[in-house]
Every structure is written in structure tokens, then in C-alpha cells.
GROMACS .gro file of C-alpha atoms in nm:
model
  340
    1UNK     CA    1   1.701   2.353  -0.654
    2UNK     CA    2   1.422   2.565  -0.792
    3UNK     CA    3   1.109   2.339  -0.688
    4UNK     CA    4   0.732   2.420  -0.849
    5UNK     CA    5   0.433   2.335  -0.634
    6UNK     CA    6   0.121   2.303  -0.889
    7UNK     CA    7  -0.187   2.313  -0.708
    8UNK     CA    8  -0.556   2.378  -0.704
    9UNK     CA    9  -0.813   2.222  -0.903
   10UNK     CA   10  -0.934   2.302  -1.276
   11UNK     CA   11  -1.276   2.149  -1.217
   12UNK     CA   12  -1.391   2.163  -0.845
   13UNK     CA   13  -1.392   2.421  -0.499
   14UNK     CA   14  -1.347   2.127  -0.340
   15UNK     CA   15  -1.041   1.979  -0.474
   16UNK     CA   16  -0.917   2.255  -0.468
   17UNK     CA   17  -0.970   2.345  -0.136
   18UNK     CA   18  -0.858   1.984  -0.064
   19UNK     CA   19  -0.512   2.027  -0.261
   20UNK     CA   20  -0.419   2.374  -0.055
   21UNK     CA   21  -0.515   2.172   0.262
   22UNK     CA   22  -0.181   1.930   0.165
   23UNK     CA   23  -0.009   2.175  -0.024
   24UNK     CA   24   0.025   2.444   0.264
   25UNK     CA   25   0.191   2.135   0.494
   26UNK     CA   26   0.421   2.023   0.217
   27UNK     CA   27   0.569   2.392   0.204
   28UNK     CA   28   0.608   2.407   0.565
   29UNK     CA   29   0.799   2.058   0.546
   30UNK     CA   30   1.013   2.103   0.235
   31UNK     CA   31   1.104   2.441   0.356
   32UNK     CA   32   1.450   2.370   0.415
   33UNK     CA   33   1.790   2.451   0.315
   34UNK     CA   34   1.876   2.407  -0.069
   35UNK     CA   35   1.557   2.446  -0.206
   36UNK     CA   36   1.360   2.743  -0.363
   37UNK     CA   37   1.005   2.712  -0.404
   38UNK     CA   38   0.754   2.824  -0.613
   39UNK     CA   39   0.331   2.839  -0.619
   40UNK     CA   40   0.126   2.800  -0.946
   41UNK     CA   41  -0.248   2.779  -0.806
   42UNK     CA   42  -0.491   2.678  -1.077
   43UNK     CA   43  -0.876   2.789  -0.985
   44UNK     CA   44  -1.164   2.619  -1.089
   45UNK     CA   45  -1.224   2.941  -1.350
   46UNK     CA   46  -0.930   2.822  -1.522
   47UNK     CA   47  -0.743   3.088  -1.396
   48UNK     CA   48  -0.356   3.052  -1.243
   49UNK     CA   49  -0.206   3.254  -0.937
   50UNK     CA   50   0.172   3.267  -0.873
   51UNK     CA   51   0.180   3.411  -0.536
   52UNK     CA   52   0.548   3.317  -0.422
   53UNK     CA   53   0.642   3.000  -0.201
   54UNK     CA   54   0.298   3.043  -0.010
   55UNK     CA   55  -0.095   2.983  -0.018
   56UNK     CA   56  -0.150   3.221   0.206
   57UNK     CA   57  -0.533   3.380   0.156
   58UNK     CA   58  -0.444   3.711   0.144
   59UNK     CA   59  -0.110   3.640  -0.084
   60UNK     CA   60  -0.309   3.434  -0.298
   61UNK     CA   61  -0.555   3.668  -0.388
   62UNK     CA   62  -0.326   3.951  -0.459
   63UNK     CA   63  -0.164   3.795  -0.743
   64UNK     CA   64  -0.285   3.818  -1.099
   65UNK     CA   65  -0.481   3.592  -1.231
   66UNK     CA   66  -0.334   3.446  -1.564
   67UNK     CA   67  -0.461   3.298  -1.840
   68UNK     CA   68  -0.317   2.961  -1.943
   69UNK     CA   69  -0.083   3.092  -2.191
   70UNK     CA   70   0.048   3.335  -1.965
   71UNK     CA   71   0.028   3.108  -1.685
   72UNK     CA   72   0.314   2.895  -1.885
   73UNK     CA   73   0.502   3.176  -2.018
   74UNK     CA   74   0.561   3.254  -1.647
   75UNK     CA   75   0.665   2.894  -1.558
   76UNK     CA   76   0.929   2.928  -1.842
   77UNK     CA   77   1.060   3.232  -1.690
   78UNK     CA   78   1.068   3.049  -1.376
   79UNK     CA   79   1.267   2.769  -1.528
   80UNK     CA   80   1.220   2.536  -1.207
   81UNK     CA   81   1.445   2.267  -1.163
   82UNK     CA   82   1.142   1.983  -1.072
   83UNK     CA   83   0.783   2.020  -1.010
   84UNK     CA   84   0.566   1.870  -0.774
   85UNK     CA   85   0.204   1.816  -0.872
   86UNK     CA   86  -0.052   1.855  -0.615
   87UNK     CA   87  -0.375   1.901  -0.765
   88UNK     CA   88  -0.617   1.576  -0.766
   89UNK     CA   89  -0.891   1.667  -1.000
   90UNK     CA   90  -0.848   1.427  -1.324
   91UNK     CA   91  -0.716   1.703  -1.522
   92UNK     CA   92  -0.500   1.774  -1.288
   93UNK     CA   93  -0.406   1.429  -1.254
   94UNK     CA   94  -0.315   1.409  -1.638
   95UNK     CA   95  -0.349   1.668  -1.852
   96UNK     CA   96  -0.173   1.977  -1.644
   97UNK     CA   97   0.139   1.689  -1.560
   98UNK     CA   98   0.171   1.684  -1.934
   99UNK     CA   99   0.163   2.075  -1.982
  100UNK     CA  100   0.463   2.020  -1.767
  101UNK     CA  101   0.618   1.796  -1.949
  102UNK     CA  102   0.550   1.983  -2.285
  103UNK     CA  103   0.739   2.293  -2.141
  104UNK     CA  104   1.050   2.014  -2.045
  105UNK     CA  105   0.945   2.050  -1.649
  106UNK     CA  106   1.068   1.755  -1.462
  107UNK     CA  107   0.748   1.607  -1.283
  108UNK     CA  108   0.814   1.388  -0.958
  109UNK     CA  109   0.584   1.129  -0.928
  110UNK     CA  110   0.367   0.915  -1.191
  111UNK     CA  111   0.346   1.012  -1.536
  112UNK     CA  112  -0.013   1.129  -1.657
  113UNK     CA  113  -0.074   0.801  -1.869
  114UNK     CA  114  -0.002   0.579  -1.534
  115UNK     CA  115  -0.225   0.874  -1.380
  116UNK     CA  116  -0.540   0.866  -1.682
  117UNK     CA  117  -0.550   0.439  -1.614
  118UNK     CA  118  -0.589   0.438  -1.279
  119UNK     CA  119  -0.823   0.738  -1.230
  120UNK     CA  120  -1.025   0.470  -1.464
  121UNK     CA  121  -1.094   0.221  -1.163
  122UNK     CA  122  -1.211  -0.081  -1.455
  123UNK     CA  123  -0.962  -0.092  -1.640
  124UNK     CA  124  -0.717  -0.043  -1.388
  125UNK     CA  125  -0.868  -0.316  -1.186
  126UNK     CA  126  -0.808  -0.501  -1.557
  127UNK     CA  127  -0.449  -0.410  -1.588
  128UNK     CA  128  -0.392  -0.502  -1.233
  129UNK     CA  129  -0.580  -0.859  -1.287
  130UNK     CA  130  -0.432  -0.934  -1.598
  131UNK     CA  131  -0.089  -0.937  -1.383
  132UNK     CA  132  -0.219  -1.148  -1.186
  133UNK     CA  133  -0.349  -0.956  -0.835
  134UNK     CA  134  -0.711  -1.108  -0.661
  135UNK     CA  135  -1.010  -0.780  -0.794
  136UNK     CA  136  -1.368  -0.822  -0.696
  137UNK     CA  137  -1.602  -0.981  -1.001
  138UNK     CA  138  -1.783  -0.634  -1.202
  139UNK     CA  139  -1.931  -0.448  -1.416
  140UNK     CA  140  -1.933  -0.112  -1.537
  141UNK     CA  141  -2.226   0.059  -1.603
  142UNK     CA  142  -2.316   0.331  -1.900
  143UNK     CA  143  -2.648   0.562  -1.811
  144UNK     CA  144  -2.952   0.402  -1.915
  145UNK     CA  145  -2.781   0.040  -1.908
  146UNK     CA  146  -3.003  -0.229  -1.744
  147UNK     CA  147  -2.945  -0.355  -1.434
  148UNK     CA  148  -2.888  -0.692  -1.493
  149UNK     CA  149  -2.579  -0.967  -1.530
  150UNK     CA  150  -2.426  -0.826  -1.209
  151UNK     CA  151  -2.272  -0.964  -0.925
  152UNK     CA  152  -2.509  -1.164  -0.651
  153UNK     CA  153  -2.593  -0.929  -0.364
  154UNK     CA  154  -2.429  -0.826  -0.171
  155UNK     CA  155  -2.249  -0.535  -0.419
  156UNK     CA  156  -2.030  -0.260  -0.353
  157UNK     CA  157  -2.135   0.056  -0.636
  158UNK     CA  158  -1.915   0.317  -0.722
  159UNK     CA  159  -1.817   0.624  -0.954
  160UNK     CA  160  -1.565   0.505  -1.174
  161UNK     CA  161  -1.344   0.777  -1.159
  162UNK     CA  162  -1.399   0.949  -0.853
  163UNK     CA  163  -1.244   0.968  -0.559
  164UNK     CA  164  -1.256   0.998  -0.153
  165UNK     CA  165  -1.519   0.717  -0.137
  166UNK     CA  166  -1.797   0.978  -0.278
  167UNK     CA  167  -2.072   0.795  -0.432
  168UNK     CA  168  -1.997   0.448  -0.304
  169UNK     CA  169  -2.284   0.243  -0.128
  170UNK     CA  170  -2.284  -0.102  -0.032
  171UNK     CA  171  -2.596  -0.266  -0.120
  172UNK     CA  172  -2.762  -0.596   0.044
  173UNK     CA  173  -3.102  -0.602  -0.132
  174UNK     CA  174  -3.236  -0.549  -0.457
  175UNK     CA  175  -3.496  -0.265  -0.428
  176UNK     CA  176  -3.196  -0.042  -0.299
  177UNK     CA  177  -2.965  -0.075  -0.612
  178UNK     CA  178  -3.156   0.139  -0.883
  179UNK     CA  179  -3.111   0.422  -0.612
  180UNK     CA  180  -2.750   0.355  -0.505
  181UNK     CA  181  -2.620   0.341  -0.921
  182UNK     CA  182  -2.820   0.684  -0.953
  183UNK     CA  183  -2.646   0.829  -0.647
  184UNK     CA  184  -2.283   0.702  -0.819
  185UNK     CA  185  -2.379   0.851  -1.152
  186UNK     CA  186  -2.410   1.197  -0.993
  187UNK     CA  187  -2.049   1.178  -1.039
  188UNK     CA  188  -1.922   1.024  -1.260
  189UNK     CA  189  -2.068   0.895  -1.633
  190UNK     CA  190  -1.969   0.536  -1.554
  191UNK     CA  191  -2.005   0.337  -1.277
  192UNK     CA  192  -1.894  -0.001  -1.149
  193UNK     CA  193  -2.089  -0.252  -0.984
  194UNK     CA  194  -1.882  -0.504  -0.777
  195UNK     CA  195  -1.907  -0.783  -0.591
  196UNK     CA  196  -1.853  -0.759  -0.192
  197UNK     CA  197  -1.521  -0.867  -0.079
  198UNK     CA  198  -1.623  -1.015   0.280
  199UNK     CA  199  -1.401  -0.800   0.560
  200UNK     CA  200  -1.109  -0.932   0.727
  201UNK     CA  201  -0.953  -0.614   0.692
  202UNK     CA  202  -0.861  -0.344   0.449
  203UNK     CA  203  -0.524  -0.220   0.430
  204UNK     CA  204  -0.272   0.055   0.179
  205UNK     CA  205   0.032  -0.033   0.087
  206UNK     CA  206   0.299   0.229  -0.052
  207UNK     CA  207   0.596   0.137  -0.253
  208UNK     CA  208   0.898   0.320  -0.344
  209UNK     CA  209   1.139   0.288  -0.634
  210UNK     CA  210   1.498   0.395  -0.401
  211UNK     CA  211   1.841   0.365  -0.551
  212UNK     CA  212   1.671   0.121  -0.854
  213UNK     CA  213   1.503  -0.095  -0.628
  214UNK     CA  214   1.150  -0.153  -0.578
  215UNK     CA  215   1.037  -0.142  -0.200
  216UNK     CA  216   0.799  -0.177   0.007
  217UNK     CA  217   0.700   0.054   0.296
  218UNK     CA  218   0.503  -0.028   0.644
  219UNK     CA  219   0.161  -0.095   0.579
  220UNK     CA  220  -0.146   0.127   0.670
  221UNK     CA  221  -0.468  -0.062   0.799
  222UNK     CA  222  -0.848   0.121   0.828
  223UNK     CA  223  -1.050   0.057   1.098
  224UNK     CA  224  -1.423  -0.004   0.913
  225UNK     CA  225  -1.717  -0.214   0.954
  226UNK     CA  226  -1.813  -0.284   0.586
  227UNK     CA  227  -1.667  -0.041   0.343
  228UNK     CA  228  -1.483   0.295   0.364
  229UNK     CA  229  -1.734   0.578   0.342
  230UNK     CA  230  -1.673   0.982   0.193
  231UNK     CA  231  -1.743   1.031   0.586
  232UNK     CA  232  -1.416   0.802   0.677
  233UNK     CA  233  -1.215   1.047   0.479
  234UNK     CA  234  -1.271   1.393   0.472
  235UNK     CA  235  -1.486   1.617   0.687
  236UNK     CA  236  -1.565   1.987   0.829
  237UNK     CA  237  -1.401   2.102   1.172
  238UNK     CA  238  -1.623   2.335   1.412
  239UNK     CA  239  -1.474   2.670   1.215
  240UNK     CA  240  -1.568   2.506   0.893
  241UNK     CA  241  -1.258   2.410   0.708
  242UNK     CA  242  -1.153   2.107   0.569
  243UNK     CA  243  -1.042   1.827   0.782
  244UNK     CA  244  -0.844   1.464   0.731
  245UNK     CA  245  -1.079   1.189   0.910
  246UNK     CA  246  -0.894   0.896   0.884
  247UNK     CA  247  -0.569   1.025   1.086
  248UNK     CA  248  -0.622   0.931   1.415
  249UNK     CA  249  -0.529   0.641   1.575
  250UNK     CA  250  -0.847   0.479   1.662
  251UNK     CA  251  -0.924   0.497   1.241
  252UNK     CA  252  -0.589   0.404   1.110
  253UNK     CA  253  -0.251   0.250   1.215
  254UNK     CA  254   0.038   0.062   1.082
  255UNK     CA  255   0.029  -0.261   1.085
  256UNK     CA  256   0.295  -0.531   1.271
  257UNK     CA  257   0.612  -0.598   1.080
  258UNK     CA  258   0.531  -0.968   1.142
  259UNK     CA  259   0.156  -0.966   1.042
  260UNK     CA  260   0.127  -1.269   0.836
  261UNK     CA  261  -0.052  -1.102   0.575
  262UNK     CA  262   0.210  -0.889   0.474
  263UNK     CA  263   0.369  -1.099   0.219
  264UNK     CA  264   0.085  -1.145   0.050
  265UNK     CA  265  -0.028  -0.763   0.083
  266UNK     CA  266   0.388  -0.702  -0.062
  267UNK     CA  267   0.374  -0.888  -0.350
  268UNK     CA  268   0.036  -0.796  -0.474
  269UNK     CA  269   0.171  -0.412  -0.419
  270UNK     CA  270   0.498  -0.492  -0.610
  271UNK     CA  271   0.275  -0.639  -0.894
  272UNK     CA  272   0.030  -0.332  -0.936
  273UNK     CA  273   0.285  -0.098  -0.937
  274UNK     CA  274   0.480  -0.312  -1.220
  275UNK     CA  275   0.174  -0.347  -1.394
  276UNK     CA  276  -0.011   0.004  -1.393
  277UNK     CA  277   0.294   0.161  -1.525
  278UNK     CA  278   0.390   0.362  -1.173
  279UNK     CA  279   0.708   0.585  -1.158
  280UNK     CA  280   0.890   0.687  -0.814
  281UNK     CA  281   0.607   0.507  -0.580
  282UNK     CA  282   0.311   0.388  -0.573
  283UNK     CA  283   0.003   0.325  -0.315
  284UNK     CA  284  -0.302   0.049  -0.360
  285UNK     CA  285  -0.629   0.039  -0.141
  286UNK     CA  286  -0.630  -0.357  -0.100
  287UNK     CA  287  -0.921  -0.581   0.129
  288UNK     CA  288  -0.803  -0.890   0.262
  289UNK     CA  289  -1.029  -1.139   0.291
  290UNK     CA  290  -1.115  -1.366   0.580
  291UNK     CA  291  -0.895  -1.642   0.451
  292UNK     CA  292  -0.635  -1.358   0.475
  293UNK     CA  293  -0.635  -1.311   0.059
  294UNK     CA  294  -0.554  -0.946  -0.107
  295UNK     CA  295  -0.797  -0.819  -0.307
  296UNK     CA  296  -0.686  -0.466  -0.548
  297UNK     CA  297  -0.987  -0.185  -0.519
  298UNK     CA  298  -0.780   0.108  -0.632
  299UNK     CA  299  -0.445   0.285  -0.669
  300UNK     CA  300  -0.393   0.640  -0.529
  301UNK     CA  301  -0.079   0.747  -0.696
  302UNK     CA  302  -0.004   1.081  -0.540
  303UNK     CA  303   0.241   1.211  -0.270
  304UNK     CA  304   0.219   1.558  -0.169
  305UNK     CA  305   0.502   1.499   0.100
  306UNK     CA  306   0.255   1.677   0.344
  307UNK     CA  307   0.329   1.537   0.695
  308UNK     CA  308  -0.039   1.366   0.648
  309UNK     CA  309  -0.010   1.273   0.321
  310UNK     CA  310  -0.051   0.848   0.367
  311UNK     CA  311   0.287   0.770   0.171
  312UNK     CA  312   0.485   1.011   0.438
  313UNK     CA  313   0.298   0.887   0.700
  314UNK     CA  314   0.422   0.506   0.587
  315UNK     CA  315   0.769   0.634   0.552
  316UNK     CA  316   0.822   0.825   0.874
  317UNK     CA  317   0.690   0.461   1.011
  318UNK     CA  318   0.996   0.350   0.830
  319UNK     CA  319   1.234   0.600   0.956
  320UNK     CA  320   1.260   0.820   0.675
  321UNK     CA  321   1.086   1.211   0.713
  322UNK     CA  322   0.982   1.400   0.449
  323UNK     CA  323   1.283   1.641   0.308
  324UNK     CA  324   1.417   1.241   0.265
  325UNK     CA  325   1.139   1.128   0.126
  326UNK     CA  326   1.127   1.415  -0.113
  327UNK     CA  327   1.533   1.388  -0.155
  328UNK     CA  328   1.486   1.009  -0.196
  329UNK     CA  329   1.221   1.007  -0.529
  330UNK     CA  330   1.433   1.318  -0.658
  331UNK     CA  331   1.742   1.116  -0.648
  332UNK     CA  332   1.546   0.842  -0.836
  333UNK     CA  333   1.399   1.094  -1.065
  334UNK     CA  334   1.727   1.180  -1.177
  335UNK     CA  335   1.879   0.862  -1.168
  336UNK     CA  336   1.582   0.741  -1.426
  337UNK     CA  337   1.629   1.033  -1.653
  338UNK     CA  338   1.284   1.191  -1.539
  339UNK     CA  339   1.490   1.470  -1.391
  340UNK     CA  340   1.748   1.483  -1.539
   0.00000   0.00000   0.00000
């Protein structure tokens, strides 16, 4: 089984630092017997880098750098059985999935149209709503809209289509919200405006489409004071490089199989993932209330199989590592045609 890691970012260092930080664990995982893998690194110049089944620095570097069209022309040589995308820039996220399609690449994971509406965090809090899952009263905001009809303070503002909490404040009074929208438009041209879901707790649930079925896998919860932060994600260690925050135990665990709020937490999981359109699995930020209510903020629908990615984390909490994992959405893959 010829397997294609696509990684790097076509927009930012960052992501793309970001992907190679989960892509470098996934090879180490899936490196196992019966598969052959394969690097394409994408670089925020546009260019692409096959440097064999590593992203090693000095590997990396020493291969050509390819133009797109030569960049596929070398994929179709290639002729991998399945790709796995890693790359979590929004074009990454849609529109190099579909290059994969185009050039009849089996893609594991969610399609780039489930991928485009829930980068979108309106309408996929819509879509999500509509099938009837709790979202927090909003409104999204255009530059130079005015700051009125929103939500009573307290509000929660955010980039509409970014990610890793950057750009999200919670505000509590009035003279701070001009500042906090400008902050959010620094990246992204729309931004919502929400009202403040009072913390119980805030949880992600993962699901996973396995022989046909849709289920559900233990449940991750955040340990928070008012709203997840950029700083509760990501950060730098001592030597510089980039670091996972929320991995300890002390910031995030699995919760009880007999927490009461887990059948409320399941279905509203089993209902986003119907309704957004997901493919293989699926994972939704939700806040519970203090009544013990789920509330959708987001969908994250990505795996990279690293050993920290949070959908192997919630699997190995279900007894299932990652070459499983990975053999368990391929089998599904080609049981739904998407691999065939």
C-alpha cells in the first residue's frame, strides 16, 4: 500500500511548521509493515518537495523544489494507493484535497466541500443548527460594519475562519469590543460575534464511521476558566520549536464513561457529523452549559494519526492505536468507494 503524506502549508510558516510537527509523528507511527510511504511538502512559496518517506531538515531541503505542474506529474508517477492530507491552511484544507482527487488519488478523511463549510465557522454553526444541535446566538461581521444588533455582553469574538483560538477574545464591557473585532479581523475578513455560553465545561467529541456504522469515541474535556485561548494550544519550548499545550494531564483528559453528559455530548456529535457532510470521522469543539446542555462552537475535521493528534488520542482511550486507526478509516474508505 503506497501511502502519500501531503503536508506543509501554501499560505503560512506557521502552518506549516505546525503540519511537519504532526506529520513527522504520523510517519514514525504508520511506519509499519505493508505500507510504503511517500512526502509531498508544499512551502508557503508555492513550491513542492518530495524528499522520500521523511521530513527530515536536511532531506527536505535537498530535494527539488517543483512547480505545481511538476509537483503533480510526480504524484502520477508515484501512483499512490491513498493519500493522507496533513496540511491545515484553508487551501490546504480544500483546494490541494481536490488536486488529489482530480489526479483520481484516494483522500482519507473529509472531502474538501465538508472541509470549505466548516473552515466557515457561520455557516457551519448554521448547518449544524438547522439539524437541530444548541449554537451560541451571532453575528458575523464584514469590515467597516457597525457594531450594533449583537449579542448582550458578555460576547465571545472570533476570526471566522481561523483556527487554534488566534484572534478570539472574550469581552465583558463595551469600550473593549471595537478593539477585540479589530484584533479578529487581523485574520480573517469576517468575523463572528457570539454570545457567551456560561462554563460548565467544554469538551471534543470524535466520531468514527467503522464497518458502516457511525460511532462514537471517549470524550476529551479542557481544563479552562472562560474560553480556550491561542496560548491553551500551541506554544514555543526553551530551544524554540513548536510545542502542543493542551496535552498534559492537568489541561486535558478523557472524560468518565458514565458522565451524565455524555449522551447528550453523543448525539449532538452524531448530528454534526450527519449534518456537515463528514466522511470517515469527525471531531466538534462543544461547551456544555451549567444545566449540563451542548452547545456546537466548531468542527476540526482532521486526523493526522500522529500519536497527539486529539482523534488518536480518543481512540487509544478506546483501545484502538494508530496503524488501527489508520487501517480502520482505510477499510471504510474502501468499503464507501472513496478508495476504492
Amino acid at each position: 500500500m503506497r501511502v502519500l503524506h501531503l503536508v506543509g502549508s501554501a499560505q503560512s510558516p506557521f502552518l506549516e511548521e505546525l503540519s511537519h510537527l504532526y506529520a513527522r509523528d504520523a510517519l514514525e507511527v504508520l511506519d509499519v509493515p505493508g505500507y510504503e510511504h511517500h512526502v509531498a511538502a508544499v512551502a508557503p512559496d508555492g513550491s513542492w518537495r518530495f524528499p522520500g518517506a521523511t521530513l527530515d531538515p536536511d532531506a527536505l531541503a535537498a530535494a527539488p523544489a517543483l512547480p505545481v505542474a511538476r509537483a503533480l506529474a510526480r504524484i502520477a508517477e508515484l501512483a499512490p494507493d491513498v493519500a493522507v492530507p496533513q496540511m491545515f491552511c484553508r487551501s490546504g484544507m480544500t483546494d490541494h484535497r481536490a488536486l488529489l482527487r482530480v489526479l483520481g488519488v484516494p483522500v482519507l478523511g473529509n472531502p474538501p466541500e465538508a472541509m470549505a463549510l466548516t473552515a466557515d465557522k457561520a455557516r457551519a454553526k448554521a448547518v449544524v443548527a438547522a439539524a437541530g444541535v444548541r449554537v451560541p446566538a451571532g453575528v458575523a461581521l464584514r469590515a467597516g460594519d457597525p457594531l450594533d444588533g449583537l449579542p448582550e455582553l458578555p460576547v465571545v469574538v472570533k476570526p471566522a475562519a481561523a483556527d487554534n483560538s488566534h484572534g478570539v477574545a472574550l469581552v465583558r464591557h463595551r469600550d473593549e469590543l471595537a478593539g477585540a473585532v479589530a484584533a479578529a479581523f487581523a485574520h480573517d475578513d469576517e468575523v463572528l460575534v457570539e454570545a457567551y455560553v456560561p462554563l460548565g465545561r467544554e469538551v471534543r467529541c470524535g466520531t468514527l464511521v467503522r464497518d458502516g456504522e457511525l460511532v462514537v469515541l471517549p470524550v476529551e474535556e479542557y481544563a479552562l476558566d472562560e474560553i480556550r485561548t491561542a496560548d491553551d494550544k500551541l506554544g514555543r519550548r526553551d530551544d524554540g520549536d513548536l510545542a502542543l499545550m493542551a496535552k498534559t494531564e492537568d489541561r486535558a483528559w478523557i472524560v468518565a464513561a458514565d458522565d451524565p453528559v455524555l449522551p447528550a455530548v453523543h448525539e449532538a456529535a452524531r448530528r454534526c457529523h450527519r449534518a456537515l457532510g463528514c466522511r470517515h470521522y469527525g471531531l466538534f469543539d462543544l461547551r456544555i452549559d451549567p444545566a449540563g446542555e451542548p452547545w456546537f462552537l466548531e468542527a476540526g475535521l482532521y486526523c493526522s494519526f500522529a500519536r497527539s493528534s486529539v482523534l488518536a488520542v480518543m481512540a487509544r482511550a478506546a483501545g484502538i492505536d494508530g496503524p488501527q486507526l489508520f487501517a480502520t478509516v482505510l477499510a471504510q474508505a474502501r468499503r464507501d468507494g472513496s478508495a476504492a
